[in-house]
Structures are given as C-alpha cells and as structure tokens.
Short mmCIF file of C-alpha atoms in Angstrom, two decimals:
data_model
loop_
_atom_site.label_atom_id
_atom_site.label_comp_id
_atom_site.label_asym_id
_atom_site.label_seq_id
_atom_site.Cartn_x
_atom_site.Cartn_y
_atom_site.Cartn_z
CA MET C 1 0.00 0.00 0.00
CA PRO C 2 1.15 3.60 -0.54
CA SER C 3 2.84 5.04 2.52
CA ASP C 4 4.79 8.01 3.74
CA ALA C 5 8.41 7.25 2.79
CA SER C 6 9.58 8.68 6.09
CA ASN C 7 7.14 6.64 8.16
CA PRO C 8 6.59 3.04 6.98
CA ARG C 9 4.80 0.62 9.26
CA PRO C 10 6.98 -1.40 11.66
CA GLY C 11 8.54 -4.34 9.85
CA TYR C 12 8.26 -2.69 6.43
CA ARG C 13 10.43 -0.57 4.17
CA ILE C 14 9.50 1.73 1.29
CA GLU C 15 10.23 0.77 -2.33
CA HIS C 16 9.19 2.62 -5.44
CA ASP C 17 8.43 1.88 -9.08
CA SER C 18 6.94 3.85 -11.98
CA MET C 19 3.60 4.08 -10.13
CA GLY C 20 5.04 5.48 -6.94
CA GLU C 21 5.90 4.22 -3.48
CA VAL C 22 4.78 0.99 -1.84
CA GLU C 23 5.49 -0.79 1.42
CA VAL C 24 7.49 -4.02 1.28
CA PRO C 25 8.22 -6.39 4.19
CA GLN C 26 11.58 -5.46 5.67
CA ASP C 27 13.19 -8.86 5.11
CA ALA C 28 11.77 -9.48 1.61
CA LEU C 29 14.23 -9.74 -1.27
CA TRP C 30 11.62 -8.48 -3.70
CA ALA C 31 10.52 -4.90 -4.29
CA ALA C 32 7.62 -2.71 -5.38
CA GLN C 33 6.15 -4.55 -8.35
CA THR C 34 6.05 -7.84 -6.45
CA ALA C 35 4.39 -6.10 -3.52
CA ARG C 36 1.69 -4.67 -5.79
CA ALA C 37 1.03 -8.10 -7.31
CA VAL C 38 0.72 -9.71 -3.88
CA GLN C 39 -1.90 -7.10 -3.01
CA ASN C 40 -3.72 -7.37 -6.33
CA PHE C 41 -4.06 -11.15 -6.61
CA PRO C 42 -5.11 -12.74 -3.31
CA VAL C 43 -6.94 -15.48 -5.23
CA SER C 44 -5.87 -19.05 -4.49
CA GLY C 45 -2.87 -18.92 -2.22
CA ARG C 46 -1.07 -21.08 -4.81
CA PRO C 47 1.99 -19.40 -6.31
CA VAL C 48 3.38 -19.91 -9.79
CA PRO C 49 5.06 -23.35 -9.91
CA LEU C 50 8.65 -23.15 -8.73
CA PRO C 51 10.02 -24.94 -11.81
CA VAL C 52 8.90 -21.89 -13.81
CA VAL C 53 10.70 -19.57 -11.37
CA HIS C 54 13.82 -21.70 -11.62
CA ALA C 55 13.64 -21.72 -15.42
CA LEU C 56 13.21 -17.94 -15.46
CA ALA C 57 16.31 -17.63 -13.31
CA GLU C 58 18.26 -19.84 -15.72
CA ILE C 59 17.20 -17.55 -18.56
CA LYS C 60 18.26 -14.46 -16.57
CA ALA C 61 21.69 -15.97 -15.90
CA ALA C 62 22.20 -16.88 -19.55
CA ALA C 63 20.94 -13.45 -20.67
CA ALA C 64 23.33 -11.64 -18.33
CA GLN C 65 26.31 -13.50 -19.77
CA VAL C 66 25.26 -12.72 -23.34
CA ASN C 67 24.47 -9.09 -22.53
CA ALA C 68 27.98 -8.69 -21.15
CA GLU C 69 29.45 -10.13 -24.35
CA LEU C 70 27.29 -7.76 -26.41
CA GLY C 71 28.26 -4.75 -24.29
CA VAL C 72 24.70 -4.19 -23.03
CA VAL C 73 25.65 -4.56 -19.34
CA SER C 74 29.03 -4.42 -17.68
CA HIS C 75 30.90 -7.65 -17.00
CA GLU C 76 30.85 -6.83 -13.29
CA ARG C 77 27.07 -6.54 -13.27
CA ALA C 78 26.71 -9.65 -15.42
CA GLU C 79 28.79 -11.68 -12.98
CA SER C 80 26.67 -10.49 -10.06
CA ILE C 81 23.43 -11.20 -11.91
CA THR C 82 24.63 -14.65 -12.98
CA ALA C 83 25.61 -15.60 -9.45
CA ALA C 84 22.30 -14.38 -8.02
CA ALA C 85 20.24 -16.03 -10.76
CA THR C 86 22.08 -19.31 -10.31
CA ALA C 87 21.26 -19.28 -6.61
CA VAL C 88 17.58 -18.70 -7.42
CA ALA C 89 17.62 -21.46 -10.04
CA GLN C 90 19.05 -23.84 -7.45
CA GLY C 91 16.06 -23.20 -5.18
CA ARG C 92 17.93 -21.37 -2.45
CA TYR C 93 15.35 -18.55 -2.31
CA ASP C 94 12.09 -20.35 -3.07
CA ASP C 95 10.27 -18.51 -0.28
CA GLN C 96 10.71 -15.20 -2.13
CA PHE C 97 8.16 -15.89 -4.88
CA PRO C 98 4.72 -15.38 -3.30
CA ILE C 99 2.60 -14.12 -6.22
CA ASP C 100 -0.58 -16.08 -6.91
CA VAL C 101 -0.71 -18.14 -10.08
CA PHE C 102 -4.00 -16.40 -10.99
CA GLN C 103 -2.43 -13.08 -11.91
CA THR C 104 -1.72 -11.05 -15.01
CA GLY C 105 -2.08 -13.33 -18.00
CA SER C 106 1.39 -12.64 -19.39
CA GLY C 107 3.17 -13.66 -16.19
CA THR C 108 4.63 -10.15 -15.95
CA SER C 109 4.23 -10.10 -12.18
CA THR C 110 6.30 -13.24 -11.72
CA ASN C 111 8.88 -12.14 -14.27
CA MET C 112 9.33 -8.92 -12.28
CA ASN C 113 9.35 -10.86 -9.01
CA VAL C 114 12.31 -12.85 -10.35
CA ASN C 115 13.97 -9.69 -11.71
CA GLU C 116 13.61 -7.92 -8.36
CA VAL C 117 14.93 -10.80 -6.28
CA ILE C 118 17.91 -11.28 -8.56
CA ALA C 119 18.62 -7.53 -8.62
CA HIS C 120 18.45 -7.38 -4.82
CA LEU C 121 20.81 -10.34 -4.40
CA ALA C 122 23.19 -9.09 -7.08
CA THR C 123 23.35 -5.63 -5.51
CA ARG C 124 23.72 -6.98 -1.98
CA ASP C 125 26.31 -9.65 -2.70
CA GLY C 126 28.05 -8.28 -5.78
CA GLY C 127 28.83 -4.80 -4.57
CA VAL C 128 27.40 -3.16 -7.68
CA GLU C 129 24.04 -1.47 -8.24
CA VAL C 130 21.77 -3.72 -10.34
CA HIS C 131 18.36 -2.61 -11.61
CA PRO C 132 15.63 -5.23 -12.16
CA ASN C 133 14.48 -3.79 -15.50
CA ASP C 134 17.56 -2.09 -16.93
CA HIS C 135 20.01 -4.87 -16.15
CA VAL C 136 18.36 -8.18 -15.18
CA ASN C 137 15.63 -7.81 -17.82
CA ALA C 138 17.88 -6.30 -20.52
CA GLY C 139 16.94 -7.46 -24.01
CA GLN C 140 13.85 -9.20 -22.67
CA SER C 141 10.13 -8.81 -22.09
CA SER C 142 7.81 -10.79 -19.87
CA ASN C 143 6.05 -11.69 -23.12
CA ASP C 144 8.97 -13.77 -24.34
CA THR C 145 10.75 -14.79 -21.13
CA PHE C 146 7.75 -16.11 -19.22
CA PRO C 147 6.43 -18.42 -22.00
CA SER C 148 10.02 -19.51 -22.62
CA ALA C 149 10.38 -20.41 -18.94
CA VAL C 150 7.13 -22.36 -19.00
CA ARG C 151 8.33 -24.34 -22.01
CA VAL C 152 11.70 -25.00 -20.41
CA ALA C 153 10.06 -26.22 -17.21
CA ALA C 154 7.52 -28.33 -19.12
CA THR C 155 10.21 -29.91 -21.29
CA ILE C 156 12.31 -30.81 -18.25
CA ALA C 157 9.26 -32.26 -16.47
CA ALA C 158 8.28 -34.34 -19.48
CA GLU C 159 11.72 -35.62 -20.40
CA GLN C 160 13.42 -35.96 -17.03
CA ARG C 161 10.53 -36.89 -14.73
CA LEU C 162 7.51 -38.28 -16.54
CA ALA C 163 9.10 -40.26 -19.37
CA PRO C 164 11.43 -42.18 -17.00
CA ALA C 165 8.50 -42.90 -14.67
CA LEU C 166 6.48 -44.26 -17.59
CA ARG C 167 9.40 -46.47 -18.60
CA HIS C 168 9.58 -47.72 -15.03
CA LEU C 169 5.91 -48.73 -15.12
CA THR C 170 6.34 -50.24 -18.59
CA GLU C 171 9.12 -52.48 -17.29
CA SER C 172 7.00 -53.54 -14.30
CA LEU C 173 4.09 -54.47 -16.56
CA GLY C 174 6.46 -56.30 -18.89
CA ARG C 175 7.73 -58.50 -16.07
CA LYS C 176 4.17 -59.44 -15.20
CA ALA C 177 3.36 -60.13 -18.86
CA ALA C 178 6.18 -62.66 -18.91
CA GLU C 179 5.25 -64.14 -15.51
CA PHE C 180 1.60 -64.63 -16.51
CA ASP C 181 2.28 -65.83 -20.06
CA ASP C 182 0.78 -69.30 -19.43
CA VAL C 183 -2.11 -68.25 -17.18
CA VAL C 184 -5.18 -68.95 -19.32
CA LYS C 185 -8.38 -67.09 -18.44
CA ALA C 186 -11.68 -66.09 -19.96
CA GLY C 187 -11.48 -63.13 -22.26
CA ARG C 188 -14.16 -60.48 -21.93
CA THR C 189 -15.70 -58.07 -24.42
CA HIS C 190 -18.59 -55.79 -23.38
CA LEU C 191 -17.89 -57.20 -19.87
CA MET C 192 -19.31 -60.50 -21.18
CA ASP C 193 -17.58 -63.85 -21.66
CA ALA C 194 -15.36 -64.05 -24.74
CA VAL C 195 -12.81 -66.48 -26.13
CA PRO C 196 -9.87 -67.47 -23.87
CA VAL C 197 -6.82 -65.27 -23.53
CA THR C 198 -3.86 -65.34 -21.20
CA LEU C 199 -3.31 -62.96 -18.33
CA GLY C 200 0.10 -62.36 -19.83
CA GLN C 201 -1.46 -61.16 -23.08
CA GLU C 202 -3.54 -58.64 -21.16
CA PHE C 203 -0.51 -57.33 -19.26
CA GLY C 204 1.41 -57.21 -22.51
CA GLY C 205 -1.28 -54.89 -23.82
CA TYR C 206 -0.86 -52.67 -20.78
CA GLN C 207 2.91 -52.72 -21.29
CA ARG C 208 2.52 -51.52 -24.85
CA GLN C 209 0.09 -48.79 -23.79
CA MET C 210 2.64 -47.30 -21.43
CA ALA C 211 5.52 -47.69 -23.88
CA LEU C 212 3.51 -45.74 -26.45
CA ALA C 213 2.55 -43.19 -23.77
CA SER C 214 6.22 -42.48 -23.10
CA GLU C 215 6.89 -42.09 -26.82
CA ARG C 216 3.97 -39.68 -27.18
CA VAL C 217 5.19 -37.53 -24.29
CA LEU C 218 8.72 -37.32 -25.68
CA HIS C 219 7.42 -36.52 -29.15
CA ALA C 220 5.19 -33.72 -27.83
CA ALA C 221 8.08 -32.33 -25.78
CA GLN C 222 9.98 -31.68 -29.00
CA ALA C 223 7.58 -28.79 -29.65
CA THR C 224 8.17 -27.20 -26.23
CA ARG C 225 11.92 -27.12 -26.92
CA GLU C 226 11.21 -24.23 -29.33
CA LEU C 227 11.42 -21.03 -27.29
CA PRO C 228 9.83 -17.59 -27.89
CA LEU C 229 12.89 -15.91 -26.37
CA GLY C 230 14.05 -12.95 -28.43
CA GLY C 231 10.61 -11.81 -29.56
CA THR C 232 10.43 -9.32 -26.67
CA ALA C 233 7.12 -7.46 -26.37
CA ALA C 234 5.24 -8.39 -29.54
CA GLY C 235 7.42 -10.82 -31.49
CA THR C 236 9.46 -8.22 -33.37
CA GLY C 237 12.54 -8.41 -31.15
CA LEU C 238 12.51 -4.69 -30.31
CA ASN C 239 15.21 -3.78 -27.71
CA ALA C 240 17.01 -7.13 -28.07
CA ALA C 241 20.46 -6.96 -29.62
CA PRO C 242 21.03 -8.90 -32.86
CA GLY C 243 21.95 -12.50 -32.08
CA PHE C 244 20.79 -12.15 -28.47
CA ALA C 245 18.19 -14.93 -28.54
CA ALA C 246 20.36 -17.54 -30.25
CA ALA C 247 23.25 -16.86 -27.89
CA VAL C 248 21.07 -16.98 -24.77
CA ILE C 249 19.44 -20.23 -25.88
CA ALA C 250 22.87 -21.76 -26.49
CA ARG C 251 23.90 -20.79 -22.94
CA LEU C 252 20.60 -22.11 -21.61
CA GLU C 253 21.31 -25.44 -23.29
CA GLU C 254 24.69 -25.57 -21.56
CA ARG C 255 23.11 -24.82 -18.20
CA THR C 256 20.22 -27.30 -18.44
CA GLY C 257 21.69 -30.07 -20.57
CA ILE C 258 18.64 -29.96 -22.85
CA ARG C 259 18.72 -28.79 -26.44
CA PHE C 260 16.48 -25.79 -27.08
CA THR C 261 15.98 -23.80 -30.28
CA GLU C 262 14.77 -20.31 -31.09
CA ALA C 263 11.19 -20.10 -32.32
CA PHE C 264 10.88 -20.43 -36.08
CA ASP C 265 8.25 -17.68 -35.98
CA HIS C 266 8.06 -15.47 -32.89
CA PHE C 267 4.53 -14.35 -33.64
CA GLU C 268 3.35 -17.96 -33.55
CA ALA C 269 5.35 -18.73 -30.43
CA GLN C 270 4.00 -15.75 -28.45
CA GLY C 271 0.53 -15.37 -29.89
CA THR C 272 -0.24 -19.06 -29.39
CA GLN C 273 0.83 -21.77 -27.00
CA ASP C 274 -0.11 -24.74 -29.15
CA ALA C 275 3.06 -26.54 -28.09
CA LEU C 276 1.88 -26.61 -24.47
CA VAL C 277 -1.60 -27.69 -25.54
CA GLU C 278 -0.05 -30.55 -27.49
CA LEU C 279 2.06 -31.62 -24.51
CA SER C 280 -0.95 -31.49 -22.20
CA GLY C 281 -2.82 -33.61 -24.74
CA ALA C 282 -0.08 -36.24 -24.50
CA PHE C 283 -0.45 -36.17 -20.72
CA LYS C 284 -4.19 -36.73 -21.15
CA VAL C 285 -3.53 -39.80 -23.28
CA VAL C 286 -1.34 -41.15 -20.47
CA ALA C 287 -4.21 -40.57 -18.05
CA VAL C 288 -6.70 -42.30 -20.33
CA GLY C 289 -4.39 -45.31 -20.64
CA LEU C 290 -3.81 -45.53 -16.91
CA THR C 291 -7.56 -45.33 -16.32
CA LYS C 292 -8.14 -48.39 -18.51
CA ILE C 293 -5.34 -50.33 -16.82
CA CYS C 294 -6.41 -49.50 -13.27
CA ASN C 295 -10.05 -50.27 -13.93
CA ASP C 296 -9.07 -53.65 -15.40
CA LEU C 297 -6.92 -54.39 -12.36
CA ARG C 298 -9.75 -53.46 -10.00
CA TRP C 299 -12.18 -55.71 -11.88
CA MET C 300 -9.75 -58.64 -11.95
CA GLY C 301 -8.92 -58.17 -8.28
CA SER C 302 -12.53 -57.73 -7.15
CA GLY C 303 -13.77 -60.05 -4.43
CA PRO C 304 -12.54 -61.92 -2.55
CA ARG C 305 -15.78 -63.96 -2.74
CA SER C 306 -18.31 -62.07 -4.83
CA GLY C 307 -16.04 -60.61 -7.51
CA LEU C 308 -13.83 -61.97 -10.29
CA ALA C 309 -10.86 -62.63 -7.97
CA GLU C 310 -8.54 -63.57 -10.83
CA ILE C 311 -5.60 -61.70 -9.32
CA PHE C 312 -4.43 -60.76 -5.86
CA ILE C 313 -3.59 -57.07 -5.52
CA PRO C 314 -1.18 -56.33 -2.64
CA ASP C 315 -2.88 -55.55 0.67
CA LEU C 316 -1.60 -52.19 1.86
CA GLN C 317 -4.00 -50.91 4.51
CA PRO C 318 -7.36 -51.61 6.15
CA GLY C 319 -10.12 -50.68 3.73
CA SER C 320 -13.02 -49.89 6.03
CA SER C 321 -13.64 -48.19 9.34
CA ILE C 322 -16.59 -50.49 10.03
CA MET C 323 -16.01 -53.76 8.10
CA PRO C 324 -13.13 -55.71 9.69
CA GLY C 325 -10.73 -57.37 7.28
CA LYS C 326 -11.86 -55.43 4.21
CA VAL C 327 -9.02 -54.38 1.91
CA ASN C 328 -9.35 -52.10 -1.13
CA PRO C 329 -7.27 -51.46 -4.28
CA VAL C 330 -6.10 -48.11 -2.95
CA ILE C 331 -3.20 -47.49 -5.32
CA CYS C 332 -5.46 -48.05 -8.32
CA GLU C 333 -7.96 -45.62 -6.82
CA ALA C 334 -5.29 -42.98 -6.18
CA THR C 335 -4.12 -43.38 -9.78
CA LEU C 336 -7.66 -42.98 -11.09
CA MET C 337 -8.07 -39.75 -9.14
CA VAL C 338 -4.83 -38.44 -10.61
CA CYS C 339 -6.11 -39.35 -14.06
CA ALA C 340 -9.34 -37.45 -13.44
CA GLN C 341 -7.32 -34.40 -12.35
CA VAL C 342 -5.04 -34.59 -15.39
CA ILE C 343 -8.00 -34.84 -17.76
CA GLY C 344 -9.54 -31.82 -16.03
CA ASN C 345 -6.24 -29.96 -16.23
CA ASP C 346 -6.15 -30.62 -19.96
CA THR C 347 -9.55 -29.00 -20.33
CA ALA C 348 -8.23 -25.88 -18.59
CA VAL C 349 -5.13 -25.96 -20.81
CA THR C 350 -7.33 -26.25 -23.90
CA VAL C 351 -9.36 -23.19 -22.91
CA ALA C 352 -6.23 -21.26 -21.91
CA GLY C 353 -4.45 -22.23 -25.11
CA ALA C 354 -7.28 -20.67 -27.11
CA ALA C 355 -6.73 -17.34 -25.33
CA GLY C 356 -4.19 -15.97 -27.77
CA ASN C 357 -5.27 -12.43 -28.56
CA PHE C 358 -3.28 -11.01 -31.47
CA GLU C 359 0.40 -11.00 -30.37
CA LEU C 360 0.14 -12.69 -26.97
CA ASN C 361 -1.53 -15.54 -25.16
CA VAL C 362 -2.88 -14.07 -21.93
CA MET C 363 -3.42 -17.19 -19.82
CA LEU C 364 0.21 -18.21 -19.48
CA PRO C 365 0.33 -18.75 -15.69
CA VAL C 366 -2.64 -21.11 -15.67
CA LEU C 367 -1.14 -22.99 -18.61
CA ALA C 368 2.03 -23.40 -16.55
CA ARG C 369 0.15 -24.50 -13.47
CA ASN C 370 -1.90 -27.20 -15.15
CA VAL C 371 0.74 -28.59 -17.50
CA LEU C 372 3.33 -28.87 -14.73
CA GLU C 373 0.87 -30.27 -12.20
CA SER C 374 -0.19 -32.96 -14.67
CA ALA C 375 3.42 -33.96 -15.35
CA ASP C 376 4.23 -34.03 -11.65
CA LEU C 377 1.16 -36.03 -10.66
CA LEU C 378 1.61 -38.59 -13.43
CA ALA C 379 5.32 -39.01 -12.72
CA SER C 380 4.64 -39.67 -9.05
CA VAL C 381 1.65 -41.96 -9.42
CA THR C 382 3.06 -44.14 -12.21
CA ARG C 383 6.05 -45.07 -10.05
CA LEU C 384 3.70 -45.69 -7.15
CA LEU C 385 1.49 -47.93 -9.30
CA ALA C 386 4.52 -49.95 -10.43
CA ASP C 387 6.19 -50.31 -7.03
CA ARG C 388 3.21 -50.61 -4.68
CA CYS C 389 0.75 -52.44 -6.90
CA VAL C 390 1.87 -54.08 -10.16
CA ASP C 391 5.11 -55.58 -8.82
CA GLY C 392 3.16 -57.41 -6.12
CA ILE C 393 0.26 -58.75 -8.18
CA ARG C 394 -0.24 -62.52 -8.09
CA ALA C 395 -2.52 -64.64 -10.26
CA ASP C 396 -5.12 -67.14 -9.04
CA VAL C 397 -4.19 -69.65 -11.73
CA ASP C 398 -6.87 -72.19 -10.88
CA ARG C 399 -9.68 -69.67 -10.84
CA CYS C 400 -8.51 -68.17 -14.14
CA GLN C 401 -8.46 -71.63 -15.72
CA SER C 402 -11.88 -72.40 -14.29
CA TYR C 403 -13.34 -69.25 -15.81
CA ALA C 404 -11.78 -70.07 -19.17
CA GLU C 405 -13.16 -73.61 -19.20
CA GLY C 406 -16.57 -72.48 -18.02
CA SER C 407 -16.97 -69.73 -20.59
CA PRO C 408 -19.49 -70.63 -23.31
CA ALA C 409 -17.28 -68.70 -25.74
CA ILE C 410 -14.88 -71.68 -25.83
CA ALA C 411 -17.35 -73.16 -28.34
CA THR C 412 -16.19 -70.65 -30.98
CA PRO C 413 -13.62 -73.05 -32.62
CA LEU C 414 -16.51 -75.50 -33.29
CA ASN C 415 -17.89 -73.17 -35.98
CA LYS C 416 -15.79 -74.75 -38.72
CA TYR C 417 -17.16 -78.20 -37.89
CA LEU C 418 -20.79 -77.58 -36.95
CA GLY C 419 -21.63 -74.10 -38.29
CA TYR C 420 -22.40 -70.87 -36.50
CA GLU C 421 -26.13 -71.45 -35.93
CA GLU C 422 -25.73 -74.97 -34.47
CA VAL C 423 -22.93 -73.81 -32.19
CA ALA C 424 -25.10 -70.87 -31.06
CA GLY C 425 -27.77 -73.37 -30.07
CA ILE C 426 -25.22 -75.45 -28.16
CA VAL C 427 -24.02 -72.35 -26.29
CA LYS C 428 -27.55 -71.30 -25.35
CA GLU C 429 -28.34 -74.79 -24.06
CA SER C 430 -25.09 -74.85 -22.08
CA VAL C 431 -25.91 -71.53 -20.43
CA ALA C 432 -29.50 -72.54 -19.69
CA THR C 433 -28.68 -76.00 -18.29
CA ARG C 434 -25.24 -75.21 -16.79
CA ARG C 435 -23.83 -78.24 -18.58
CA SER C 436 -20.53 -78.34 -20.46
CA ILE C 437 -20.21 -77.60 -24.16
CA ARG C 438 -18.55 -80.99 -24.64
CA ASP C 439 -21.42 -82.92 -23.10
CA ILE C 440 -24.01 -81.16 -25.25
CA VAL C 441 -22.03 -81.74 -28.45
CA LEU C 442 -21.89 -85.45 -27.63
CA GLU C 443 -25.58 -85.54 -26.64
CA ARG C 444 -26.62 -83.96 -29.92
CA GLY C 445 -24.92 -86.77 -31.75
CA HIS C 446 -22.36 -84.77 -33.70
CA VAL C 447 -19.51 -87.19 -32.89
CA ALA C 448 -21.67 -90.23 -33.57
CA ALA C 449 -22.72 -88.73 -36.92
CA GLY C 450 -19.08 -88.13 -37.89
CA ARG C 451 -19.35 -84.36 -38.11
CA ILE C 452 -16.50 -84.04 -35.62
CA THR C 453 -14.22 -86.57 -33.95
CA GLU C 454 -13.63 -86.66 -30.20
CA GLU C 455 -10.02 -85.71 -30.84
CA GLN C 456 -11.13 -82.69 -32.86
CA LEU C 457 -13.66 -81.83 -30.17
CA ASP C 458 -11.06 -81.91 -27.42
CA GLU C 459 -8.64 -79.89 -29.52
CA ALA C 460 -11.32 -77.30 -30.30
CA LEU C 461 -12.17 -76.93 -26.61
CA ASP C 462 -8.51 -76.65 -25.51
CA THR C 463 -8.40 -73.23 -23.82
CA ARG C 464 -4.64 -72.92 -24.17
CA ARG C 465 -4.88 -73.55 -27.93
CA ALA C 466 -7.74 -71.04 -28.16
CA ALA C 467 -5.71 -68.37 -26.35
CA LYS C 468 -2.67 -68.94 -28.56
CA PRO C 469 -4.03 -70.36 -31.82
CA HIS C 470 -0.90 -69.65 -33.84
CA GLU C 471 1.60 -71.04 -31.37
CA PRO C 472 3.48 -74.11 -32.69
CA ARG C 473 2.23 -77.38 -31.15
#
C-alpha cells in the first residue's frame, strides 16, 4: 500500500516503481512490483510453480552473460546477476516468490518478481548497483521470457521426470506379462464372456500402452523445446540486440543439458501456446491409458468372494472403518483420481491455449500451473502404481483356468465343424442348463454322426490352444 516514505509501518520498508511508493516487508528480497502483485491477486494462495521460477532464473543468468558479451551490461554486473540467478535457479530462495498463479495473463508479475529478487541479491552480494528492468531484464520482455520459462520447465518435467517414470511402469508391466504368459483365463468383451486369452497377453497390452505413452510424451516435448525468447514485447525483437536470442538459448542449453531452439516464428510462439496444448494432450492420453489399466486391475482383483478374484492385488492398509478385514485397491484408486485431475487440467489448458489475442496468449500462468501439475502427478503416481501395486500382483491360476473352461465362448472353434447357428444353439443350451459344451455336443450326436471326432472336439475346446491359436504345437 502507498505510505509516507519517512514513516513506513513497523517491519516494512518503502520501495518505489513507476507508479510510486509501496510498502514491502523489511526482510523481503523483492521490491515494489512484487508487492503490488501480492496485493492485487489474493486469489488461491497457490503461487506460480517453482520450476517456472527456476527456469526464469536460468534464462536471466544466460541473458546476463550474453548481454555482457554484447556490451549491453558491464561484466561486473553480469557476474553479479549470474551468481544471483544461479542461486535462485538452485532453489535457495524459493520462499521469495509469493505471487498467486492467478495473476496477469502474461506472467509479468512473476517475471518482475524474479527480476527484483535477482537484482536485490546481485546488488547486496556483488557490490554493484543492479536494476531489475535495466540490467536483469535487458533485451527481454515478460512476453517472451515467461512463456520460454514455462516451455523450459515443461520440457524438463516431461523428459526428465515423466518419461522415465512411464518407462519404469512399462518395465514392471512387462515383467508381469512374462510371468503370466501361461495363465489362461476367460477373455471379456462388453464385460461379457469371450474367447480365452492369457493374463500375460492382457498385461502385454498394458505394457505396450505405457511404452507408447512415453513415446507420445517425448514426441510432444519436441515442440516445447522451441522457445519464444528474443521476440520481446510483440514478437518483433525490439530492444534485443542482434543475435541475443540464439546466444542466450545456447547458454541455456549448456546450463540445463537440454537442447532448445529459437522459435521459427516469434509471432506464432508468443501469440499461441499450441506446443503446451499438445504436450498437455499427450499427458491426457497417459491418463486415459492408466484409467483403462487400473479399472481392469480393480475388476480382476474384485472379491474376494463375490467378484472376479482372478488376481491378488497387494494388501496395503485396512479398507473400512466399520467392516473388519476389508481391503481395497487403494493405489489403483489414487491413480484414477490423478487421471481425473489430469484430464480436467487438460480442459483448462485447452481453454487457456485458445486465449491468444493477437500477439500474446494471456493465460500463461494457468497454462504453466496445469501442465506442470499434470506432469508431476503422473510421474509420481506411475512409479507408485509400479512399485506398490503391479510388482506385487499374483494370479489365481486355478480360478482363471476355471473361468476359461466355463466360458461358453470356448465353443467358438466349433464353428468350422458344426456351423455358426448350431454352435449358437449349443451355447444357449449350455448356459440354460449349466452343462458343459462338450457334453451337449456329444448328446446332440455330432460325434456319432461323424461331423467331428472326439479328438477334434477336445482340440477345439482346448483353452490354451484357443488363447494362442498360432503357437506351434
């Protein structure tokens, strides 16, 4: 709030910006523009994700080094800025970034928060006066640095956190696919009995889902490697020295170990955020795949008496406050809730991504929040699903075999001997009388009439052969 410069409230100091004076907490490293944003946006109590702050600091450090080489700032100032920005990027001052994520749509408030903290640290520790706009922000605008930072943070999250977690789950599912390769069970389509499959085949399908999910995430992250940096306010590059963007991005690559490139077209990269929408879409596909897997696991593990009970899911905690001994598939449920959140986040990202008005998207902070939250949630829960659930799953082999043998769909291989309509009649009679397919075929005289031999009948009703019809005998 505005205050008399000679008489701030206890515990506060006076800072000023282009709009005048404002009180700032005495021990805060930030200054006037941050203070105004804190006052203006008391919305959620949730600040901009720290990975974005850290990425902004990496950009500031790289920019300071390039600006020194270009003669825009002195080498002494650049060294002080680089040291301060590096400390911020390392998370040493995470408590100095309080601005709510629901703020100005360009992220200007957070960009200035980072500029002010770095300027304060550089001035305090470097022994040289550093201005947040003139020096830390030299050659930059919030309109190119903030979306660049979001893309840097999103790329790192996708490539270094989520993709490895998905590979971890893929490997876990693959081990189970191999372990359950010979466990024959009833297949199900429309939740109704279908021809036999193996439990290993089902887990192999899950394994492939997650392998493809990882590939999709990495492919989408290629788009977020393209940075708007250098476009400054509107995409034209005004106030940035020639070669500034390319040089800063090269330094940024050195600092992060990830290859980034300058935007092919700065108007596209600032006016739209299609790259982030695409990445969020890949996260949604991961969530959809995990939803299918976890629902299948819950169905197969349902019971222990009145469900399918084909698999045993690890018991982790009591499942009821009133029913003794009840245990629930809690990791699957936690995963499903994450998936619901990620799908919801993608809806917000879709709406925010459409908010590009002329030369700038103006929902950048909420894009950052939802994309990064989705990556973080999925990375955490996929490892949890692998380690606390999938790795410990056991098969009830006898029950699976019993379901396979009892399924009326095992009659399907008889079509080539008896015809579809006759086999349909046999199946209906089997279901109505609860007698075996084999007994009804014999009773109807098909073997006696020579339409099928007993050997052919037994081979046709072999559940293992039905599950793997093309396997050499």
